[in-house]
Each structure stands twice: as C-alpha cells, then as structure tokens.
Amino acid sequence: MIIKELWLTHFGKFHDFHMELGPSMNIISGGNEAGKSTVYHFIEAMFFGARRLRGRAASSDMYSRFQPWEGKNSYEGTMIFEHQGMTYRLYRNFYKTEVSVTLVCLDTNKVIPLPDGTLENFIENFTEENFENTIGVAQTQSRLSRSFARTLQTQAVNMAMTGSSRLRLDSALECLERERRRLRRGSADGELEALGKKETYCRQELEENRQRLEMLDGELEKFSEEDLKRKLESSEKGLESCQMAIGALSEKLSQHAAQAGRNRAPLSPRQPPLGSHGSSTDRPSYGLTSHGHDPRLEKTGSRLPVWLYGVLLVAGILTGVILAGIHEHIPLPALRLFLVLTAFLMVCGLLGFVRGIFEQRRELSGRAFDEERHRSIRESDGEEESHGREAAGLQMELARMEEKKRALEQRHKICLQALEQYRQIRERRAWEQEQYSRISNTLEDVIEEDQRLRDKIREEKKEELCVDTARKILEELAGEIHESFGKPLADRASELMNRITGEERQFIINEKLEMMVDNSQDFVPVSRLSEGALEQLYLAVRLGAAKLLFKDATVPLILDDTFAYYDDQRLRTVLSWFASEYKGQVIVLTCQHRECDILDGLNEDYNYVNLER
C-alpha cells in the first residue's frame, strides 16, 4: 500500500489542506504546533475511523481531540492510495450524526464495500491494534502494549496450526476467559448459602408456628360454642321478657300518676247566693289556710257590727225629723250643715246596714262551701293514700325488674365477649394454620431449589474445569509455539539493532514481549539501556513484528518524531537502512531538519512536505 494524497478537508486545525506523498521516503516537516501529530492521527483515522469513548474518557478520545477548529459540523477527509497496482479513493465523514465511509476504485469507478469500516480485507491483519504496535509509531509511544504479545502469539499459533491468520488464538483465549468469568460470576455458591439461611429461617418459623397452634388449640378447648350460644340465647330471652315487664309496670305507674293528678286538682268554689249588686266575678274564691280556717272570717271580724250601721241610720232619720220641725229657728248656714250631716248619717247607716246583711249572707255561704270542700279533700286524701301504696309497690317491682335487667345485660355482655374471644381465637388459629401451610410449601420449594443449585454447581464445576483445561492447553501451546516466532523476532531485532548501534549484542524476547540483553553471562533487562537505545530497540521489534504479521505485504511505515533520542550516526544508519532495504513507504514527521540533511548527504531521493507553507 502506498499513500499518494491526503485531503484534510476539516480535521483538527487543518481546513482544505492537501498534500502529495511519494512511494518511498517522505519527510513532513513543521515546527511545534504545526500539526504533525494531527497528520499522523488523520492517517490513522482514515484507516480505522475516529474512536469515540464514553464517560470521562470521551473528553480526550480521538474524536474529541481532532474536532475541526472551524466549521465543527463538517468533520471529514479523503485519502488516495495505491494497492496491488490499483488506485483507490477513501472518504470518511467523522461527524457523530453523519458517520460514513466510502471506498472507490478510481480505475474501475467501482464502489468497494467496507462492512466493518476498515481495510483489513485489503491487507490481512491490518487492524488498529497491529497498526499502533508495528508500523504506526506515535509521538512518545514507541513501546509496545502488553496485549500485543498475545496478538503475535496468535499469529504464530494460527499459522503453525491452521495456516490461516484469521483463526484467532487471542479470540479463543478471550472467549474462554469470558466463559470462565461467566461461570464464576454465575456461580450458585452465593445462592446456595442464601438458600441455606432461608431454609434455617423457615424451619425456625415452622417450629414457632407449630407452638402457637398448640397454644391456640389449648385456649379453644376452654370454650364450647354451643354452650356459649345457648347462654346467649337464654340471656336474650330473659332481657326481652324483663323489658316487657318493665314496660307494663311503667305504664301502670303512668296511669296512677294521671289518676293522682286528677284527684289533687283544686275544686271549683261553690258560689254563695248573691244579691242584685254582685256577680261571681266580683269576689275571689278562697281556700283553707294551713290552720284549717277561712281567711275571709278574719276580714269580717275587723269590720263594724251591723247594728251600729242601723243606729247611724236611725240617728240620721231622727235628726232629719227634728230639723224639719225646728228649721225655721235655725240659721241657714247651720241648717245646711245639719242637713248635710243628717244626709251623711242616713247614707252611711243605710249603706253599712245593707253591706252588713250582704256580708253575713256571704259568710254563711262560704262556711257551707268550706265544709263541703273539707269533706272532698278528706275523701281525696284517702284515695291518694291508697294510690300511693299501690304506686310504691309498683315502684319496688319496677326497681327489682331494673336490677334483674342489669344483671341480665351483664350476663349477656359476658356471653358476647366470650363468644367474640372464641371467634378471634378460632380466626387466629385459621390464620396460623394458613401460615404454617405457606411456610411448609416455601420450605419444600427451598429444599427443591437447594438440590437444583447443588446439581447446577456440580455442572458448573465440570464446565469450569473444562474451560481451565482448554485455556491451559492453549496457553501452553502458545508458549511452545512462541519458540517458532520468538527467536526469529529476536534475531531480526538484534540484527537491526546491531546495524544501528554497530555493536554485536543478542536480544532475547519472551512470550510476553519482555526483552532482555544476553551479555554471554546473564540476561540483563533492557531497562538498563539508554533512552535512545530503548527507542531504537522498540523500533527494531516493531519492524520484526510487522514482518511477522503482514508477511510480504507492503505497508507504509509512519513515524511521528520518533528520532528525538537518536544521535546523528544512528539516525544516519536507520535512514540508510530505510532507503535501501525497507520495501514499503516511509513517512517521517519531524520538527527538525536533520533527516533532510542526512538524506541529502546520503544522496537519497525523498519527498518533502512543509506544513508551514
């Protein structure tokens, strides 16, 4: 594969930026912040898409890092590359709501489908992980990831066992590991322990429930429902008859009270005979005092006797006769006076005499009335006394019936309470019996589930043993087959390092891609080498791994400020090796001019791109 053109339409700081690349050595130069790393990641994004992460990592993923500075709704680019004699145009839209990829063969104008959005169908094993650990060396990221060791093992094992690199050992191991985690995660040990606790709890509850049932049975034996109903019916009948008797006694008492009221009503006074000057409304009716006499007699005793009024009348008549005989001899004023006195005596005497006679008649009539009334009262008192004795008897009978009613009500209340208590105990026992049945059923289910889980655990143990055995066999096989690629990889890295450094040293690479230096006495960790030597060693291992993964396929080598720790001599050796022996395209992104000066000194041809033009 040879990258011929790059169109950074909208990517990071670049807007409609175009560059052409040569088929062999390419130097892309620019100072700090010129966009060298942006170009590197643009090539990576065109190959594999712009990764988008989630959560906190989303703020620093490739998609977020290289969003266009201008026109953020347009996030796209184009790459033109040549592969196996055919020219292709690859277009990608990275914008999150319009993600798309289009590959067109410019020689045939045919659209090439990319189901997974990558170019792995063109170059076998051309994955993002392999790119990042072999031909794509990002700035300060020359070290290989630990997971890449499994990729190389997979490649060697697949080729040794099947002859195909599409059968992935790492995928098989990952699948076995997922299955192992699933079995561990889905292990029923925790459920079995929880069921054991639940079974213990159910048995305790069942025993407590059984004890409560026995206690309630003992309480129910103290009661007889038929006896309680019979006593309740008896008390209800007694209350009914008692209530009827009380009603009858109350009615009789009411009748006696009404009769006594009529007997105690005041008698209508009998009016004595009156003269032509009086009427019944002119005098009030009097009753007896508390001493048994009429108060009218007291008033009569305080007036003048009737005979005295007669004397006055006679005196008036005599005075008038005398005045008639001697009026001629009496002066007129005196005569008038005597006439007035005579008239006064006659009127007073006449009125007093008439009034006295009337009062005497009324007194005689009042005495007769009082005697009749006294007789009526004596008769009424006799009847009242008889009614009183009868009413007292009725009251006593009523009080006795009320007392009997209260006793019956108390008895009825006790019966009701006892019957209600009996029903509550019976309902509680029914509820406890239902609980007992429910707990028994739950216990049976728990025991059945316990047995099922134990069977499941046994099966899972068998499956887990099978998974562990298969995983162990594959890992042992990978370790054994590592010898088939580990030594060639180490030899190739050692050869390149010896050419770069000019020293004869042998490097050892184990199955985890951990490198050590063989100094003929011991294996020394490469961490003791200088930073520059480590960078060179990592590059040598990357190139050896690329040879193992991509075989004879020509893939571009992209280096982003990889030579910062190289001295001039070793940089010259590396660039000379690239120019003479590396069969693919090399793209070097640098902030210095050493690479150009060295290539010019070696008289090597290269394509130069200045990002600051």
mmCIF file of N, CA and C in Angstrom, residues 14 40 53 63 85 89 92 105 181 200 219 227 266 319 356 376 413 448 464 538 548 589:
data_model
loop_
_atom_site.group_PDB
_atom_site.id
_atom_site.type_symbol
_atom_site.label_atom_id
_atom_site.label_comp_id
_atom_site.label_asym_id
_atom_site.label_seq_id
_atom_site.Cartn_x
_atom_site.Cartn_y
_atom_site.Cartn_z
ATOM 1 N N PHE A 14 -6.573 21.826 10.527
ATOM 2 C CA PHE A 14 -6.485 21.917 9.073
ATOM 3 C C PHE A 14 -7.861 22.106 8.441
ATOM 4 N N TYR A 40 -0.507 12.635 11.524
ATOM 5 C CA TYR A 40 -0.352 11.215 11.867
ATOM 6 C C TYR A 40 -1.701 10.603 12.245
ATOM 7 N N LEU A 53 -15.097 7.446 22.740
ATOM 8 C CA LEU A 53 -15.216 6.741 24.008
ATOM 9 C C LEU A 53 -16.386 7.311 24.787
ATOM 10 N N TYR A 63 -11.816 11.369 18.643
ATOM 11 C CA TYR A 63 -12.880 12.179 18.040
ATOM 12 C C TYR A 63 -12.880 13.588 18.638
ATOM 13 N N GLY A 85 -1.297 -2.336 -7.532
ATOM 14 C CA GLY A 85 -1.425 -1.780 -8.879
ATOM 15 C C GLY A 85 -2.725 -1.050 -9.139
ATOM 16 N N ARG A 89 -9.776 5.672 -3.777
ATOM 17 C CA ARG A 89 -10.078 6.907 -3.035
ATOM 18 C C ARG A 89 -10.934 6.523 -1.813
ATOM 19 N N ARG A 92 -14.029 9.609 4.349
ATOM 20 C CA ARG A 92 -14.687 9.389 5.651
ATOM 21 C C ARG A 92 -15.311 10.692 6.152
ATOM 22 N N CYS A 105 -12.760 2.501 -6.259
ATOM 23 C CA CYS A 105 -11.608 2.170 -7.110
ATOM 24 C C CYS A 105 -11.626 3.136 -8.300
ATOM 25 N N ARG A 181 -15.175 -16.312 33.504
ATOM 26 C CA ARG A 181 -15.731 -15.244 34.352
ATOM 27 C C ARG A 181 -17.234 -15.404 34.505
ATOM 28 N N THR A 200 -33.012 -22.507 57.129
ATOM 29 C CA THR A 200 -32.941 -22.428 58.595
ATOM 30 C C THR A 200 -34.032 -21.519 59.139
ATOM 31 N N GLU A 219 -56.362 -23.030 74.158
ATOM 32 C CA GLU A 219 -57.327 -21.980 74.511
ATOM 33 C C GLU A 219 -58.720 -22.310 73.968
ATOM 34 N N ASP A 227 -72.523 -24.161 74.037
ATOM 35 C CA ASP A 227 -72.887 -23.668 75.364
ATOM 36 C C ASP A 227 -72.952 -22.151 75.367
ATOM 37 N N PRO A 266 -107.482 21.278 92.123
ATOM 38 C CA PRO A 266 -108.305 22.147 93.003
ATOM 39 C C PRO A 266 -109.771 22.113 92.586
ATOM 40 N N THR A 319 -132.603 62.904 113.193
ATOM 41 C CA THR A 319 -132.046 64.262 113.018
ATOM 42 C C THR A 319 -132.818 64.970 111.939
ATOM 43 N N GLY A 356 -123.626 45.005 105.603
ATOM 44 C CA GLY A 356 -123.511 44.039 106.697
ATOM 45 C C GLY A 356 -124.384 42.829 106.431
ATOM 46 N N SER A 376 -114.488 16.875 100.660
ATOM 47 C CA SER A 376 -113.917 16.363 99.402
ATOM 48 C C SER A 376 -112.419 16.086 99.561
ATOM 49 N N LYS A 413 -73.596 -9.426 78.120
ATOM 50 C CA LYS A 413 -72.331 -8.833 77.697
ATOM 51 C C LYS A 413 -71.180 -9.822 77.856
ATOM 52 N N GLU A 448 -36.107 -28.023 47.337
ATOM 53 C CA GLU A 448 -36.028 -28.405 45.925
ATOM 54 C C GLU A 448 -35.039 -27.520 45.176
ATOM 55 N N GLU A 464 -16.258 -25.388 34.342
ATOM 56 C CA GLU A 464 -15.107 -24.551 34.679
ATOM 57 C C GLU A 464 -13.804 -25.334 34.548
ATOM 58 N N TYR A 538 12.887 -0.708 20.406
ATOM 59 C CA TYR A 538 11.437 -0.820 20.187
ATOM 60 C C TYR A 538 11.114 -0.743 18.703
ATOM 61 N N LEU A 548 6.305 -10.293 10.679
ATOM 62 C CA LEU A 548 5.582 -11.497 11.068
ATOM 63 C C LEU A 548 4.097 -11.374 10.766
ATOM 64 N N LEU A 589 7.502 12.255 10.236
ATOM 65 C CA LEU A 589 7.040 13.568 10.654
ATOM 66 C C LEU A 589 8.029 14.076 11.699
#
